PDB file of C-alpha atoms in Angstrom:
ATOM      1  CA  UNK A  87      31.535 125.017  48.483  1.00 96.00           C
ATOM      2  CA  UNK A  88      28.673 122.614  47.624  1.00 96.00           C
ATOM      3  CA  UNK A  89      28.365 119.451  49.404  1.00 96.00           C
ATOM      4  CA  UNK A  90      26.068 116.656  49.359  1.00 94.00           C
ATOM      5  CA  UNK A  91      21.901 116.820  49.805  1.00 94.00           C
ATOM      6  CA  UNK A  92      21.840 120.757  50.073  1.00 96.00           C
ATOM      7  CA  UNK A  93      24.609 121.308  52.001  1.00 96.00           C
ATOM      8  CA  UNK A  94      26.722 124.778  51.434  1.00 97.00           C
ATOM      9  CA  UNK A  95      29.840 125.397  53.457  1.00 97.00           C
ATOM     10  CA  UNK A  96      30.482 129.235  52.688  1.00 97.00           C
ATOM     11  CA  UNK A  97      34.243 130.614  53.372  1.00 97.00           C
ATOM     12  CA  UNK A  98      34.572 134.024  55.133  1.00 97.00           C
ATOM     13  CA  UNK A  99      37.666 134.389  56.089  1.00 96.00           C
ATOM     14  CA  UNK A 100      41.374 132.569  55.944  1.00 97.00           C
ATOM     15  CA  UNK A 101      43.916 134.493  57.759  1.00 97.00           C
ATOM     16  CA  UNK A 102      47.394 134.654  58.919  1.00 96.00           C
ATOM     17  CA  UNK A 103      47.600 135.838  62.809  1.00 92.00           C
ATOM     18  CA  UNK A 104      51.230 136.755  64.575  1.00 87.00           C
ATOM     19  CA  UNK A 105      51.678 133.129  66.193  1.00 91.00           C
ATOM     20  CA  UNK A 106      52.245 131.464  63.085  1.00 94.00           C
ATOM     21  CA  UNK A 107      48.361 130.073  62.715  1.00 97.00           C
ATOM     22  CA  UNK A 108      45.821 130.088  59.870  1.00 98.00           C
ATOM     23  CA  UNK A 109      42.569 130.879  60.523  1.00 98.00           C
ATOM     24  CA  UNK A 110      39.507 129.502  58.253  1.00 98.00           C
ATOM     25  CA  UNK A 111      35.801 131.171  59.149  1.00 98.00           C
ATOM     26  CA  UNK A 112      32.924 130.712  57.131  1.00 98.00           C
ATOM     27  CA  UNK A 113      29.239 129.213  57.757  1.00 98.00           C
ATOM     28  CA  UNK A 114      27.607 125.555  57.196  1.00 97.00           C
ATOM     29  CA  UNK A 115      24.348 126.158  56.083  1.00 97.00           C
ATOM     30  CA  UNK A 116      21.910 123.594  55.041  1.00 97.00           C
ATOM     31  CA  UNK A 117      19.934 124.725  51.794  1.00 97.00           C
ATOM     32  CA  UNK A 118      18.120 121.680  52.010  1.00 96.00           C
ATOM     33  CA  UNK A 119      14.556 120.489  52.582  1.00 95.00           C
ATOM     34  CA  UNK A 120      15.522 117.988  55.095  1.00 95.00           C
ATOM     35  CA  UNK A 121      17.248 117.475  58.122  1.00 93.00           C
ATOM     36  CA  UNK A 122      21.107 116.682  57.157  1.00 92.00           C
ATOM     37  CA  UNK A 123      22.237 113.885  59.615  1.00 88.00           C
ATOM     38  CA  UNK A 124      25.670 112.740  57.674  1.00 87.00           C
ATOM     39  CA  UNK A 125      28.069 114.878  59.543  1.00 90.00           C
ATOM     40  CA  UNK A 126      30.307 111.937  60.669  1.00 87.00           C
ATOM     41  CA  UNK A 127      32.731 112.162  57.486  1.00 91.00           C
ATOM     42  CA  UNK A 128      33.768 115.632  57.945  1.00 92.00           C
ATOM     43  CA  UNK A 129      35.265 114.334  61.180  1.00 90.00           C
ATOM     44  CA  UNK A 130      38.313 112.462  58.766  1.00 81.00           C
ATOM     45  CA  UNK A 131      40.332 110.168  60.705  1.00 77.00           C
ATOM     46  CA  UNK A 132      39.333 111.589  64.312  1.00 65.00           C
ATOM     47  CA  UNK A 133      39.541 109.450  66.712  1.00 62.00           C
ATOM     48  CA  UNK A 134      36.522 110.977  68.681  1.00 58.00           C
ATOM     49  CA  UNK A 135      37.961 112.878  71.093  1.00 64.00           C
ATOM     50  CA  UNK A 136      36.546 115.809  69.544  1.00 67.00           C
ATOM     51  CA  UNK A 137      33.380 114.371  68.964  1.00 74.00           C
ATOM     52  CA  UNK A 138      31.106 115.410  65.576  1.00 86.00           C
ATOM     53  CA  UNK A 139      33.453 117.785  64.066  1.00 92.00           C
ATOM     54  CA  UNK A 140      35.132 119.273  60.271  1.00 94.00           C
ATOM     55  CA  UNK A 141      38.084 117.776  61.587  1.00 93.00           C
ATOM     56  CA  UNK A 142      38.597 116.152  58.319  1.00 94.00           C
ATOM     57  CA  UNK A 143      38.966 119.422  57.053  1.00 96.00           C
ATOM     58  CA  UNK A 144      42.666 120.346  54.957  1.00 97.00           C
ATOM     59  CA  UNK A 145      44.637 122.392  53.497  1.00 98.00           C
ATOM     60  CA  UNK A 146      46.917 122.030  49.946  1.00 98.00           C
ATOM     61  CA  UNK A 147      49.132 124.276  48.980  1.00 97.00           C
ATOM     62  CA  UNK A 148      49.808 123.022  45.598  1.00 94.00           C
ATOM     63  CA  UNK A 149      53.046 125.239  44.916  1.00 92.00           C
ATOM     64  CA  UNK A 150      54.623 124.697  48.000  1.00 93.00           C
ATOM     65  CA  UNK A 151      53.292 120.721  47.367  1.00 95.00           C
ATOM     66  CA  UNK A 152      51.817 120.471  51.356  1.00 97.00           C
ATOM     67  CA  UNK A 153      48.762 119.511  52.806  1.00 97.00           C
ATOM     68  CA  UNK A 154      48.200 121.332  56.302  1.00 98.00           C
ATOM     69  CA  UNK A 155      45.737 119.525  58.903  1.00 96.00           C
ATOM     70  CA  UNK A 156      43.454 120.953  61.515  1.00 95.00           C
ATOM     71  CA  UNK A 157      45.496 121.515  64.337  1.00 95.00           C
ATOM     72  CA  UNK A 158      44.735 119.872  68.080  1.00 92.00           C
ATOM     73  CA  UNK A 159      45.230 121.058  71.955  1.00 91.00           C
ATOM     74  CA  UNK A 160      46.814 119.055  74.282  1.00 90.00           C
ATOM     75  CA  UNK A 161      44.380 116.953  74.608  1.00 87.00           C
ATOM     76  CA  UNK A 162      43.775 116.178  71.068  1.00 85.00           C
ATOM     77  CA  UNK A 163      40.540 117.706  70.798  1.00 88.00           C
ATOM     78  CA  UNK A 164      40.543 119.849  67.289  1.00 92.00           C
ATOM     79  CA  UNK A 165      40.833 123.789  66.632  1.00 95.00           C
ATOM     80  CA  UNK A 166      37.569 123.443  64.933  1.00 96.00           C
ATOM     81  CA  UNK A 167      34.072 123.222  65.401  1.00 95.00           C
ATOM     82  CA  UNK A 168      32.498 120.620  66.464  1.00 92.00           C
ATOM     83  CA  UNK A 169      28.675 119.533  67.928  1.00 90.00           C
ATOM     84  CA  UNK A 170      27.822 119.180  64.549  1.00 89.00           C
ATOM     85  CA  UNK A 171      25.259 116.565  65.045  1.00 87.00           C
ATOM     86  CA  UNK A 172      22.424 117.248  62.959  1.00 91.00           C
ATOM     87  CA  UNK A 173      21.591 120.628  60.851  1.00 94.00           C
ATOM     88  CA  UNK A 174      18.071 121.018  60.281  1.00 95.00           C
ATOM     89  CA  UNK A 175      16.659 122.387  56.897  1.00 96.00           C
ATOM     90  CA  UNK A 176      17.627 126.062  56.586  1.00 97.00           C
ATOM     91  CA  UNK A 177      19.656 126.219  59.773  1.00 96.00           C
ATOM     92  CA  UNK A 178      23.154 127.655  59.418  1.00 97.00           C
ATOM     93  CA  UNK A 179      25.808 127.237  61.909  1.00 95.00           C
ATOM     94  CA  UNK A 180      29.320 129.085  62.193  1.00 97.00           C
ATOM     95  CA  UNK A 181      32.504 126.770  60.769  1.00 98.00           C
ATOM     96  CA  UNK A 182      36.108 127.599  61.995  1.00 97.00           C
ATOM     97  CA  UNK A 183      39.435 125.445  61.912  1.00 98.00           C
ATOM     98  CA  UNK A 184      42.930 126.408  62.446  1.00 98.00           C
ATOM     99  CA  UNK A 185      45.754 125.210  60.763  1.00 98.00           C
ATOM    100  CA  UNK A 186      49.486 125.718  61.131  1.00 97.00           C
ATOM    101  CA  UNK A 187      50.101 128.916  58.303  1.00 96.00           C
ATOM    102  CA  UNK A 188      51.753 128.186  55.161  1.00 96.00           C
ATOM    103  CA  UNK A 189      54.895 130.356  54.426  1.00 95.00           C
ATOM    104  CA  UNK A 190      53.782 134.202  53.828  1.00 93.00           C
ATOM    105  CA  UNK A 191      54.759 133.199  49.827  1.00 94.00           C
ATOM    106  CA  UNK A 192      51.559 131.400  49.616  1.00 96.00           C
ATOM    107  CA  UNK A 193      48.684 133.345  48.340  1.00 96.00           C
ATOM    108  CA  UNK A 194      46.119 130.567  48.175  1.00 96.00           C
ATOM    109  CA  UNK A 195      45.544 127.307  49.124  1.00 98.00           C
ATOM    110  CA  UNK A 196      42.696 124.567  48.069  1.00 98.00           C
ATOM    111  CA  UNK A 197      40.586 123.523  51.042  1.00 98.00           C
ATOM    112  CA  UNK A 198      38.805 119.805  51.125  1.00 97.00           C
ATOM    113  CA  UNK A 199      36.069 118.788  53.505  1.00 96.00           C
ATOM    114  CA  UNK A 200      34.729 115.062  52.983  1.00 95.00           C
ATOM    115  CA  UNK A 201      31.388 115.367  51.141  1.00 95.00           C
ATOM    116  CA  UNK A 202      31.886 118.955  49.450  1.00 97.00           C
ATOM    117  CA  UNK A 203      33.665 120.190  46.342  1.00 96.00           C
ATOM    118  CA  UNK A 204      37.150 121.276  46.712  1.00 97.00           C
ATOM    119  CA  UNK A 205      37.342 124.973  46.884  1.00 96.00           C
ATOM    120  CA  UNK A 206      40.710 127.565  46.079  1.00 97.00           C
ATOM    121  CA  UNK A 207      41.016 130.040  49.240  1.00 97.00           C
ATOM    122  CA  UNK A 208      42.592 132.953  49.114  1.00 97.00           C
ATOM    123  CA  UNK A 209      45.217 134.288  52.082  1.00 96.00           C
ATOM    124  CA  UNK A 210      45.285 137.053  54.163  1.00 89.00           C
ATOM    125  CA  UNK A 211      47.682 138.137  56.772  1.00 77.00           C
TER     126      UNK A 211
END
């Protein structure tokens, strides 16, 4: 996914585990020649209690006509990274979020971070 001044969010991995959760892996890198310092909307909505984070992050399922959020621990923190402050020009860092899973039926889903192109994941799991 290509977002804004360089940025490239690349997706390793989205997959099902046994507790009903859907795992998304990839890397942030910034392909960039200068420091990337707008990190504050991938946090969405967040309240801050996860601090600089992809917590704006979701999932559609377009057949099953949902949109899954990042999911949050009791204290409201998100499953997902987060310290992302600034990235410096070439640095990559490691991006994860969890989700609730969409029913087994789904095979792909399109995933939206604030700032990049929309992207169609495939499943696993």
């Amino acid at each position: 996914m290509n977002g804004e001044a360089g940025m490239v969010l690349a997706i390793n991995k989205a997959a099902r585990d046994a507790g009903g959760f859907l795992t998304v892996e990839g890397q942030l890198k910034n392909t960039g020649s200068a420091a990337y310092v707008n990190t504050a909307p991938w946090r969405g909505n967040e309240l801050n209690s996860s601090g600089v984070s992809v917590a704006g992050v979701t999932l559609v399922d377009k057949v099953g006509k949902k949109r899954y959020y990042v999911l949050r621990d009791t204290d409201g923190r998100c499953l997902c990274t987060t310290g992302l402050n600034i990235i410096e020009a070439g640095q990559t860092m490691p991006f994860f979020a969890q989700f609730p899973a969409p029913p087994t039926s789904t095979v792909e889903v399109d995933l939206s971070l604030p700032t990049f192109a929309t992207a169609t994941v495939k499943l696993s799991g």
